[in-house]
Short mmCIF file of C-alpha atoms and ligand atoms in Angstrom, two decimals:
data_model
loop_
_atom_site.label_atom_id
_atom_site.label_comp_id
_atom_site.label_asym_id
_atom_site.label_seq_id
_atom_site.Cartn_x
_atom_site.Cartn_y
_atom_site.Cartn_z
CA MET A 1 88.65 65.95 102.05
CA TYR A 2 85.75 67.99 100.24
CA ILE A 3 86.18 71.81 99.94
CA VAL A 4 83.60 74.61 98.27
CA GLN A 5 84.94 77.95 97.69
CA ILE A 6 82.48 80.66 97.79
CA ALA A 7 83.58 83.80 96.39
CA SER A 8 83.20 86.89 94.03
CA GLU A 9 85.93 85.92 91.70
CA CYS A 10 87.30 83.51 90.51
CA ALA A 11 90.49 83.85 87.77
CA PRO A 12 90.31 84.37 84.82
CA VAL A 13 86.40 83.73 84.18
CA ILE A 14 85.76 86.47 87.35
CA LYS A 15 89.00 88.88 87.93
CA ALA A 16 88.76 92.16 89.25
CA GLY A 17 92.16 91.93 91.11
CA GLY A 18 94.59 89.84 93.09
CA LEU A 19 91.03 87.41 94.86
CA GLY A 20 90.36 86.03 91.46
CA ASP A 21 94.18 84.38 91.60
CA VAL A 22 94.05 82.59 94.75
CA VAL A 23 90.84 81.42 94.75
CA TYR A 24 91.38 79.84 90.56
CA GLY A 25 95.27 78.68 92.56
CA LEU A 26 94.59 77.33 95.19
CA SER A 27 91.53 75.34 94.11
CA ARG A 28 94.31 74.04 91.67
CA GLU A 29 96.49 72.98 93.67
CA LEU A 30 94.13 71.46 95.95
CA GLU A 31 93.11 68.84 93.21
CA ILE A 32 97.06 68.46 92.52
CA GLN A 33 96.55 67.00 95.96
CA GLN A 34 93.69 65.06 95.81
CA HIS A 35 90.82 67.09 97.18
CA CYS A 36 87.91 67.39 95.95
CA VAL A 37 86.93 71.41 95.11
CA GLU A 38 83.50 73.11 94.02
CA ILE A 39 83.62 76.60 93.80
CA ILE A 40 80.33 79.05 93.64
CA LEU A 41 80.55 82.24 91.81
CA PRO A 42 77.80 84.85 91.24
CA LYS A 43 76.44 85.00 87.40
CA TYR A 44 77.38 88.41 86.20
CA ASP A 45 76.38 89.49 82.85
CA CYS A 46 79.63 90.65 82.05
CA MET A 47 81.92 87.64 83.05
CA ARG A 48 84.52 86.11 80.50
CA TYR A 49 81.56 83.13 79.37
CA ASP A 50 84.90 83.08 76.46
CA GLN A 51 87.01 81.40 79.13
CA ILE A 52 83.80 78.83 80.42
CA TRP A 53 84.12 74.79 79.28
CA GLY A 54 80.37 73.35 79.27
CA LEU A 55 78.73 75.45 80.51
CA HIS A 56 74.56 74.27 81.16
CA ASP A 57 72.74 75.11 83.85
CA ALA A 58 72.50 71.76 86.85
CA TYR A 59 69.97 73.26 88.65
CA ARG A 60 67.15 75.25 87.74
CA ASP A 61 64.80 75.59 90.58
CA LEU A 62 66.27 77.11 93.59
CA TRP A 63 64.29 79.34 95.56
CA VAL A 64 65.71 81.22 97.99
CA PRO A 65 64.59 83.13 100.80
CA TRP A 66 64.49 86.25 100.64
CA TYR A 67 62.52 89.18 102.31
CA GLY A 68 59.10 87.70 103.65
CA GLY A 69 59.04 85.49 100.22
CA ALA A 70 61.82 83.40 98.27
CA ILE A 71 64.02 84.36 94.80
CA HIS A 72 64.03 82.09 91.99
CA CYS A 73 67.19 80.87 91.02
CA SER A 74 69.31 79.22 88.47
CA VAL A 75 72.43 77.10 88.65
CA PHE A 76 74.61 76.94 85.87
CA CYS A 77 77.78 74.95 85.81
CA GLY A 78 81.01 74.56 83.98
CA TRP A 79 84.67 74.23 84.36
CA VAL A 80 87.19 77.35 84.29
CA HIS A 81 90.29 75.66 83.28
CA GLY A 82 89.71 72.07 85.19
CA ARG A 83 87.93 73.33 87.95
CA LEU A 84 84.12 73.25 88.75
CA CYS A 85 82.45 76.59 89.31
CA PHE A 86 79.09 76.91 89.82
CA PHE A 87 77.41 80.11 89.01
CA ILE A 88 74.18 81.41 91.05
CA GLU A 89 71.33 83.24 88.32
CA PRO A 90 68.89 85.12 90.84
CA HIS A 91 65.79 86.03 88.22
CA SER A 92 64.16 89.50 90.25
CA GLU A 93 63.64 92.78 89.18
CA ASP A 94 66.85 93.96 91.18
CA ASN A 95 69.02 92.18 88.41
CA PHE A 96 71.76 91.96 91.33
CA PHE A 97 74.25 90.03 88.75
CA ASN A 98 73.40 91.95 85.33
CA ARG A 99 75.24 94.82 86.26
CA GLY A 100 77.88 95.46 83.23
CA CYS A 101 80.47 95.16 86.44
CA TYR A 102 81.25 93.12 89.20
CA TYR A 103 81.44 95.56 92.28
CA GLY A 104 79.97 99.69 93.02
CA CYS A 105 76.58 99.15 93.04
CA LYS A 106 74.68 101.64 95.29
CA ASP A 107 73.21 98.23 97.36
CA ASP A 108 76.64 95.91 96.49
CA ASN A 109 75.85 94.78 100.44
CA MET A 110 72.79 93.52 99.44
CA ARG A 111 73.78 91.88 96.36
CA PHE A 112 76.64 89.71 97.56
CA ALA A 113 74.04 89.29 101.34
CA PHE A 114 72.11 87.36 98.76
CA PHE A 115 74.40 85.38 96.99
CA SER A 116 75.63 84.33 100.44
CA LYS A 117 71.68 83.22 100.96
CA ALA A 118 71.45 81.54 97.65
CA ALA A 119 75.22 79.63 98.17
CA LEU A 120 73.90 78.37 101.27
CA GLU A 121 70.96 77.65 99.75
CA PHE A 122 72.16 75.53 96.95
CA LEU A 123 74.18 73.16 99.36
CA LEU A 124 71.30 72.22 101.63
CA GLN A 125 68.99 71.94 98.38
CA SER A 126 71.28 69.87 96.25
CA ASN A 127 72.77 68.01 99.21
CA LYS A 128 75.99 69.09 99.05
CA ARG A 129 77.52 68.66 102.36
CA PRO A 130 81.32 69.88 101.64
CA ASP A 131 83.43 69.34 104.98
CA VAL A 132 84.52 72.53 104.79
CA ILE A 133 83.51 76.16 102.99
CA HIS A 134 86.44 78.24 102.22
CA CYS A 135 84.87 82.06 101.84
CA HIS A 136 86.79 85.01 100.68
CA ASP A 137 86.46 88.61 102.10
CA TRP A 138 83.52 91.16 103.07
CA GLN A 139 81.22 89.53 100.37
CA THR A 140 81.11 86.22 101.91
CA GLY A 141 81.19 87.35 105.03
CA LEU A 142 77.64 86.23 105.99
CA VAL A 143 77.96 83.11 105.22
CA PRO A 144 79.21 81.71 108.78
CA VAL A 145 76.71 83.92 110.66
CA LEU A 146 73.73 82.29 108.23
CA LEU A 147 75.26 78.79 108.43
CA PHE A 148 75.72 79.19 112.18
CA GLU A 149 72.50 80.84 112.84
CA ILE A 150 70.58 79.18 110.73
CA TYR A 151 71.52 76.07 108.01
CA LYS A 152 72.88 74.08 111.27
CA TYR A 153 68.90 73.70 112.18
CA HIS A 154 68.65 72.13 109.02
CA GLY A 155 71.00 69.53 108.31
CA MET A 156 74.41 71.44 108.05
CA TRP A 157 75.51 71.20 111.34
CA ASN A 158 78.52 69.46 110.31
CA GLN A 159 80.16 71.57 107.98
CA ARG A 160 83.37 74.41 109.46
CA VAL A 161 84.28 76.87 107.18
CA CYS A 162 87.45 79.08 107.09
CA TYR A 163 87.33 82.59 106.22
CA THR A 164 89.91 84.58 104.01
CA ILE A 165 90.51 88.37 104.17
CA HIS A 166 92.30 89.42 101.38
CA ASN A 167 91.76 93.54 102.06
CA PHE A 168 91.03 95.18 104.57
CA LYS A 169 90.20 98.46 103.53
CA HIS A 170 86.76 97.12 101.89
CA GLN A 171 84.23 95.62 105.33
CA GLY A 172 80.67 95.87 103.82
CA LEU A 173 79.04 98.69 105.84
CA ALA A 174 75.35 97.89 105.74
CA GLY A 175 72.59 98.58 107.75
CA VAL A 176 69.44 96.32 108.96
CA GLU A 177 67.78 95.56 105.60
CA VAL A 178 70.59 92.85 105.23
CA LEU A 179 69.45 91.35 108.47
CA TRP A 180 65.58 91.07 107.06
CA GLY A 181 66.05 90.51 103.52
CA THR A 182 68.33 87.07 104.88
CA GLY A 183 66.36 86.23 107.16
CA LEU A 184 68.60 86.36 110.35
CA ASN A 185 66.15 88.91 111.59
CA ARG A 186 67.08 89.92 115.35
CA GLU A 187 68.09 92.73 115.31
CA SER A 188 69.32 93.98 118.74
CA TYR A 189 71.02 90.05 118.68
CA TYR A 190 73.66 91.37 115.86
CA PHE A 191 73.89 94.95 116.66
CA ASP A 192 75.76 93.97 119.44
CA TYR A 193 79.87 94.14 120.02
CA ASP A 194 80.39 90.73 119.90
CA ARG A 195 78.54 89.91 116.43
CA LEU A 196 78.51 91.89 113.74
CA ARG A 197 78.37 95.85 114.47
CA ASP A 198 80.85 97.64 113.41
CA ASN A 199 83.58 98.20 115.63
CA PHE A 200 83.20 102.53 114.95
CA ASN A 201 80.00 103.23 113.39
CA PRO A 202 77.73 102.45 116.23
CA PHE A 203 74.56 102.48 113.26
CA ALA A 204 76.39 99.59 111.14
CA LEU A 205 76.95 96.03 110.24
CA ASN A 206 79.81 94.74 109.02
CA LEU A 207 79.98 91.69 106.75
CA MET A 208 84.20 91.27 108.12
CA LYS A 209 83.88 91.55 111.51
CA GLY A 210 81.08 88.89 111.11
CA GLY A 211 83.40 86.44 108.99
CA ILE A 212 85.67 86.85 111.71
CA VAL A 213 83.40 86.10 114.14
CA TYR A 214 80.96 83.26 112.94
CA SER A 215 84.20 81.54 111.31
CA ASN A 216 85.61 78.25 112.50
CA PHE A 217 89.23 79.73 110.99
CA VAL A 218 90.12 83.18 109.74
CA THR A 219 93.26 83.59 107.88
CA THR A 220 94.65 86.73 105.58
CA VAL A 221 97.36 86.46 102.38
CA SER A 222 100.93 86.83 105.04
CA PRO A 223 102.32 86.60 108.02
CA HIS A 224 103.88 89.65 108.23
CA HIS A 225 99.95 90.86 107.76
CA ALA A 226 98.49 89.33 110.38
CA TRP A 227 100.46 90.80 112.01
CA GLU A 228 100.04 94.41 111.13
CA ALA A 229 95.92 93.97 110.65
CA HIS A 230 96.47 92.83 114.78
CA HIS A 231 98.59 95.08 115.91
CA SER A 232 98.63 98.41 113.62
CA ASP A 233 96.18 100.77 111.97
CA MET A 234 95.88 98.20 108.67
CA GLY A 235 93.35 96.63 110.53
CA TYR A 236 91.16 99.59 109.05
CA GLY A 237 89.90 99.22 112.63
CA LEU A 238 88.94 95.38 113.47
CA GLY A 239 92.42 95.09 114.95
CA HIS A 240 90.64 94.45 118.70
CA THR A 241 87.98 92.05 116.78
CA LEU A 242 91.18 89.90 115.69
CA HIS A 243 92.97 90.27 118.85
CA LEU A 244 89.60 88.77 120.21
CA HIS A 245 89.81 85.77 117.99
CA GLN A 246 93.53 85.89 117.64
CA HIS A 247 93.84 81.65 118.84
CA LYS A 248 92.08 81.32 114.90
CA PHE A 249 93.55 84.28 112.85
CA LYS A 250 96.65 83.46 110.86
CA GLY A 251 98.33 84.59 107.44
CA ILE A 252 98.90 82.64 105.34
CA LEU A 253 101.45 83.22 102.21
CA ASN A 254 99.52 83.45 98.83
CA GLY A 255 101.49 81.77 95.72
CA ILE A 256 101.64 82.68 92.26
CA ASP A 257 100.46 80.13 89.33
CA TYR A 258 103.83 78.65 87.90
CA GLU A 259 101.56 77.70 84.92
CA VAL A 260 100.99 80.74 84.24
CA TRP A 261 104.15 82.52 85.67
CA ASN A 262 107.04 80.22 84.29
CA PRO A 263 109.98 81.68 82.10
CA GLU A 264 110.47 77.99 80.84
CA ILE A 265 107.49 77.54 79.26
CA ASP A 266 106.07 81.36 78.57
CA ARG A 267 103.57 81.64 75.52
CA PHE A 268 104.58 85.41 75.62
CA ILE A 269 107.89 86.40 75.91
CA PRO A 270 110.11 85.51 72.69
CA TYR A 271 113.07 83.17 74.74
CA HIS A 272 112.46 80.53 77.14
CA TYR A 273 115.19 80.44 80.09
CA ASN A 274 115.62 79.20 83.82
CA LYS A 275 117.89 80.31 85.93
CA ASP A 276 121.26 77.59 84.54
CA SER A 277 120.49 80.03 80.94
CA PHE A 278 120.04 83.08 82.85
CA THR A 279 122.18 84.43 79.81
CA GLU A 280 118.87 83.86 77.17
CA LYS A 281 116.82 86.77 79.33
CA GLU A 282 119.56 89.14 78.49
CA LYS A 283 117.84 88.54 74.66
CA ASN A 284 113.76 89.36 76.32
CA LYS A 285 116.01 92.73 76.82
CA LYS A 286 115.93 93.39 73.72
CA ALA A 287 113.04 92.06 72.75
CA LEU A 288 111.54 94.74 74.65
CA ARG A 289 113.83 97.05 74.11
CA GLU A 290 111.89 96.39 70.59
CA ARG A 291 108.73 96.72 71.56
CA LEU A 292 108.13 99.45 73.46
CA TRP A 293 110.87 101.81 71.25
CA LEU A 294 113.84 102.07 73.68
CA ARG A 295 117.04 102.41 72.69
CA HIS A 296 119.73 99.86 72.89
CA ALA A 297 122.68 100.65 75.26
CA ASP A 298 124.44 99.18 78.89
CA LYS A 299 121.67 100.28 80.76
CA PRO A 300 119.53 98.67 83.26
CA ILE A 301 115.73 98.97 83.29
CA VAL A 302 113.57 99.68 86.12
CA CYS A 303 109.79 98.30 86.00
CA TYR A 304 106.59 98.75 88.19
CA VAL A 305 103.52 96.15 86.93
CA GLY A 306 100.90 97.49 88.72
CA ARG A 307 97.47 98.93 89.98
CA LEU A 308 97.95 103.37 89.80
CA ASP A 309 96.90 104.57 92.69
CA ASP A 310 97.14 105.61 96.69
CA GLN A 311 97.46 101.96 98.00
CA LYS A 312 100.24 101.47 95.56
CA GLY A 313 102.57 104.75 96.38
CA VAL A 314 102.07 106.32 93.56
CA HIS A 315 103.51 109.41 94.24
CA LEU A 316 106.67 106.81 95.19
CA VAL A 317 106.26 105.01 91.63
CA HIS A 318 106.03 108.64 89.78
CA TYR A 319 109.12 109.38 91.62
CA ALA A 320 111.38 106.49 90.62
CA ILE A 321 111.14 107.42 86.75
CA TYR A 322 112.56 110.20 86.73
CA TYR A 323 115.03 108.77 89.68
CA SER A 324 115.89 105.75 87.37
CA LEU A 325 116.55 108.04 84.41
CA LEU A 326 119.08 110.52 86.19
CA ARG A 327 120.59 107.43 87.29
CA GLY A 328 121.26 106.96 83.58
CA ALA A 329 118.63 103.98 83.29
CA GLN A 330 115.45 103.21 81.61
CA PHE A 331 112.31 102.56 82.39
CA VAL A 332 109.08 100.58 81.48
CA LEU A 333 105.61 101.10 83.74
CA LEU A 334 102.39 98.94 82.58
CA GLY A 335 99.57 100.22 84.95
CA SER A 336 95.95 101.54 84.96
CA ALA A 337 94.23 103.74 87.09
CA THR A 338 90.78 104.39 88.23
CA GLU A 339 90.86 107.75 89.67
CA ASP A 340 90.76 110.06 86.98
CA GLY A 341 92.87 112.80 89.06
CA ILE A 342 96.26 110.01 89.03
CA ASN A 343 95.35 108.75 85.25
CA SER A 344 95.09 112.15 83.66
CA TRP A 345 98.69 112.44 85.47
CA PHE A 346 100.11 109.85 84.27
CA TRP A 347 99.00 110.63 81.26
CA HIS A 348 100.43 114.02 80.98
CA GLU A 349 103.75 111.92 81.80
CA LYS A 350 103.60 109.75 79.01
CA GLN A 351 103.38 112.54 76.68
CA TYR A 352 106.40 114.38 78.33
CA LEU A 353 108.75 111.18 78.13
CA ASN A 354 107.06 110.37 74.60
CA ASP A 355 110.19 111.26 72.45
CA ASN A 356 112.58 110.07 75.61
CA PRO A 357 114.27 107.02 73.94
CA ASP A 358 114.67 105.40 77.72
CA ALA A 359 111.73 105.74 79.63
CA HIS A 360 108.02 103.92 78.48
CA LEU A 361 104.45 104.22 79.85
CA GLU A 362 102.24 101.86 78.91
CA LEU A 363 98.83 102.76 80.31
CA GLY A 364 95.98 100.73 80.52
CA PHE A 365 95.41 96.77 81.61
CA ASN A 366 98.24 94.36 79.31
CA GLU A 367 97.96 90.77 80.74
CA GLU A 368 100.47 89.79 77.43
CA LEU A 369 103.14 92.73 77.72
CA SER A 370 103.58 92.31 81.50
CA HIS A 371 104.91 89.05 80.50
CA LEU A 372 107.88 90.55 78.93
CA ILE A 373 107.89 93.28 81.06
CA TYR A 374 108.58 90.53 83.76
CA ALA A 375 111.43 89.12 81.56
CA GLY A 376 113.06 91.71 79.84
CA ALA A 377 113.34 94.36 82.44
CA ASP A 378 116.63 93.78 85.60
CA ILE A 379 114.40 95.92 88.65
CA ILE A 380 111.19 95.69 89.83
CA VAL A 381 109.82 98.31 92.24
CA VAL A 382 106.98 97.87 94.41
CA PRO A 383 106.54 101.15 97.07
CA SER A 384 103.62 100.44 98.52
CA ASN A 385 101.52 101.75 101.34
CA TYR A 386 99.53 99.30 102.07
CA GLU A 387 99.88 95.58 101.18
CA PRO A 388 98.22 92.56 102.04
CA CYS A 389 100.74 90.06 100.16
CA GLY A 390 101.54 91.76 97.18
CA LEU A 391 101.60 89.18 93.85
CA THR A 392 104.31 91.72 91.34
CA GLN A 393 107.43 91.20 93.49
CA MET A 394 107.35 87.47 93.79
CA ILE A 395 106.36 87.28 90.14
CA GLY A 396 109.09 89.01 89.27
CA MET A 397 111.84 87.08 91.00
CA ARG A 398 110.33 84.07 88.83
CA TYR A 399 111.92 85.45 86.12
CA GLY A 400 115.07 86.76 87.47
CA THR A 401 113.89 90.17 87.87
CA VAL A 402 114.77 92.06 91.38
CA PRO A 403 112.91 93.71 93.03
CA VAL A 404 112.91 97.09 95.13
CA VAL A 405 110.64 97.22 97.62
CA ARG A 406 109.13 99.05 100.49
CA GLY A 407 109.12 96.58 103.61
CA ILE A 408 105.10 96.04 104.73
CA GLY A 409 102.44 93.22 104.67
CA GLY A 410 103.36 90.70 102.21
CA LEU A 411 106.52 92.35 100.64
CA VAL A 412 108.15 91.59 104.14
CA SER A 413 107.75 88.12 104.46
CA THR A 414 108.38 87.86 100.05
CA VAL A 415 111.15 89.69 99.87
CA PHE A 416 115.11 90.11 101.74
CA ASP A 417 117.28 92.72 101.88
CA TRP A 418 120.63 92.20 100.36
CA ASP A 419 122.75 94.25 102.57
CA TYR A 420 120.70 94.70 105.38
CA ASP A 421 118.58 91.41 105.66
CA THR A 422 119.17 89.98 109.14
CA ILE A 423 117.32 86.66 109.13
CA HIS A 424 119.20 84.68 105.92
CA PRO A 425 121.74 84.36 105.05
CA PRO A 426 123.49 86.16 101.92
CA GLU A 427 122.78 83.27 99.00
CA LYS A 428 118.90 83.18 100.84
CA ARG A 429 118.67 87.09 99.92
CA ASN A 430 116.80 87.89 97.34
CA GLY A 431 115.74 92.03 96.54
CA PHE A 432 115.82 94.97 98.75
CA VAL A 433 114.06 96.84 100.56
CA PHE A 434 113.10 100.51 102.50
CA PHE A 435 110.86 101.42 104.53
CA GLN A 436 109.62 104.92 105.00
CA THR A 437 107.33 106.55 102.48
CA ASP A 438 109.91 109.12 101.65
CA HIS A 439 111.26 109.82 98.28
CA ARG A 440 114.81 109.66 99.66
CA ALA A 441 113.84 106.17 101.43
CA LEU A 442 113.22 105.09 97.84
CA GLU A 443 116.35 106.20 96.34
CA SER A 444 118.42 104.86 99.04
CA ALA A 445 117.31 101.50 98.24
CA LEU A 446 116.86 101.42 94.27
CA ASP A 447 120.75 103.26 94.65
CA ARG A 448 122.00 100.06 96.10
CA ALA A 449 119.72 97.58 93.38
CA LEU A 450 121.19 100.22 90.39
CA ASP A 451 125.49 100.05 92.32
CA LEU A 452 125.42 96.32 92.33
CA TRP A 453 123.76 96.20 88.75
CA TYR A 454 126.05 99.18 87.46
CA GLU A 455 129.32 98.07 89.92
CA LYS A 456 129.38 94.22 90.13
CA ARG A 457 127.44 92.59 87.33
CA GLU A 458 127.91 88.69 88.23
CA ILE A 459 126.43 89.44 91.43
CA PHE A 460 123.93 91.33 90.83
CA ASN A 461 123.22 88.68 88.12
CA LYS A 462 123.78 86.17 91.35
CA LEU A 463 121.03 88.32 93.28
CA ALA A 464 118.29 87.90 90.47
CA ILE A 465 119.03 83.77 90.79
CA GLN A 466 118.41 83.90 94.18
CA GLY A 467 115.53 85.25 93.47
CA MET A 468 114.04 82.65 91.12
CA GLU A 469 115.40 79.97 93.53
CA TYR A 470 112.20 80.68 95.81
CA ASP A 471 109.46 78.19 95.49
CA TYR A 472 106.54 80.66 95.65
CA SER A 473 103.88 78.22 93.56
CA TRP A 474 101.04 77.38 95.47
CA TYR A 475 102.45 74.20 97.06
CA ASN A 476 103.26 75.13 100.52
CA PRO A 477 100.50 77.34 100.60
CA ALA A 478 98.00 75.05 100.43
CA CYS A 479 99.42 72.46 102.33
CA GLU A 480 99.08 75.54 104.77
CA TYR A 481 95.63 75.74 103.96
CA LEU A 482 94.74 71.97 104.50
CA LYS A 483 96.42 71.98 107.85
CA VAL A 484 93.97 75.05 108.76
CA TYR A 485 90.76 72.98 107.60
CA ASP A 486 92.39 69.49 109.23
CA PHE A 487 92.64 71.57 112.59
CA ILE A 488 88.51 72.89 112.15
CA ARG A 489 87.20 69.28 110.67
CA HIS A 490 88.62 68.11 114.12
CA LYS A 491 87.69 70.49 116.79
P1 ADP B 501 96.41 94.01 93.74
O1 ADP B 501 96.30 94.20 94.62
O2 ADP B 501 95.81 94.31 92.56
O3 ADP B 501 95.55 92.44 94.00
P2 ADP B 501 98.54 92.01 93.41
O4 ADP B 501 100.22 92.63 93.00
O5 ADP B 501 98.10 91.31 94.20
O6 ADP B 501 97.69 93.69 93.26
O7 ADP B 501 98.21 91.66 91.60
C1 ADP B 501 98.50 92.29 90.52
C2 ADP B 501 97.87 91.11 89.32
O8 ADP B 501 97.64 92.23 88.56
C3 ADP B 501 99.50 91.05 88.98
O9 ADP B 501 99.09 89.04 88.38
C4 ADP B 501 100.27 91.84 87.55
O10 ADP B 501 100.52 91.40 86.86
C5 ADP B 501 98.87 91.91 87.52
N1 ADP B 501 98.50 93.88 86.38
C6 ADP B 501 98.56 94.47 87.80
N2 ADP B 501 98.10 96.03 87.18
C7 ADP B 501 98.34 95.35 85.49
C8 ADP B 501 98.53 95.89 83.55
N3 ADP B 501 97.95 97.41 83.76
N4 ADP B 501 98.21 95.63 82.74
C9 ADP B 501 98.36 93.81 83.47
N5 ADP B 501 98.67 92.99 84.12
C10 ADP B 501 98.16 93.67 85.66
#
């Protein structure tokens, strides 16, 4: 099958979060399974050019219709760790992608509306006719709208679209200008509740809603989150739209890249191990302590790796630090905050705990250190408020670090409670789950994990190994996506 991914990120060249990992990891696995994949991305000035091999101009004169005229673009082509990527560079005064950032501009709607149009224009002009176009998040919500309202009539009548939503919180609310810019025009036609009109703001168009309405199939990144988005307020106002389109909506769990996250070959950890040589993990624990100036003692290490923000349950992360210390454990945190208030709060905590031999807070983004933490810690906490999939619990398990998580979104689909799970037999359980958002709830689950570590170490290790036995690679998710692609092609 010939698949084209259209996205605003692809790791490691453009990565702001999990979306980049998914675009790369899924494409790689689809290629391993003998399919042809190409990826279309914006050519940002601030992307990691050192991660692209053989960048060259592939298409010099692409004219993309925009308002009444057209914008001249160049399309570059190169390989990102083996994946063939096309980067679109518009030459206009708007400077859409030369802003030193991926997102966060006032005209983000127009930037990505333009990108969606340019990607389709590129496919049309270069005679690429993929079987499936797979696009992602609000930034590319207009792709299926443009395809089925315009490009279909220019010769792209056989293409099908799969649309994946990674985060319902950001939906791309826009005004009429996106219609006039992209040539969709007909304001009253699109400002309809059955099409792009936002369900709650009657004066706005919702690009993600357009993606849902027009695509042949819609997915989100875990089965449980699909249920939440449909039936609870976690669809952020799109629940009704999902309900109307439920026949073409499903959750497919993300995978993690087993080339990158593999304790047997990881170049960032000093001692390699697998489930049969699990005792080697102890040596990484020692190395982690040495690296972070923690004291050597017979104590468990609890860790947190991730963004520090409300979505991630930052208050519970904070509470977990002090509760772990109270229980005699050590705590390691690696996180970055974008909000000033949270940032200064954690800098204050860092200073406060500076001389504590049992705690280390590392504020910032550090890929290499994250590997050592996953390998050296015993327990990883993930107390999120909202988590469509979540990768850190899966990575933790891959490294034999037992997850203690809040039971929402993808965490429900991946972590099964040691004491209370009713579906999986004891030998298939892999962590600890709590449900409420208060301190007591976290305490109860963390207590159970720590008690098991202190009192029944062999059983704790067995639980860690059970987590390692799970297959969270991209193999199964890619098979699921292929079933979706096949379904929409033959519908
Ligand atoms: P998000 O909501 O941010 O996408 P995920 O759990 O899906 O959260 O993915 C987070 C990814 O980013 C993981 O690979 C994790 O290891 C990595 N990560 C998050 N914060 C940091 C950090 N401060 N330093 C290094 N890696 C980080």
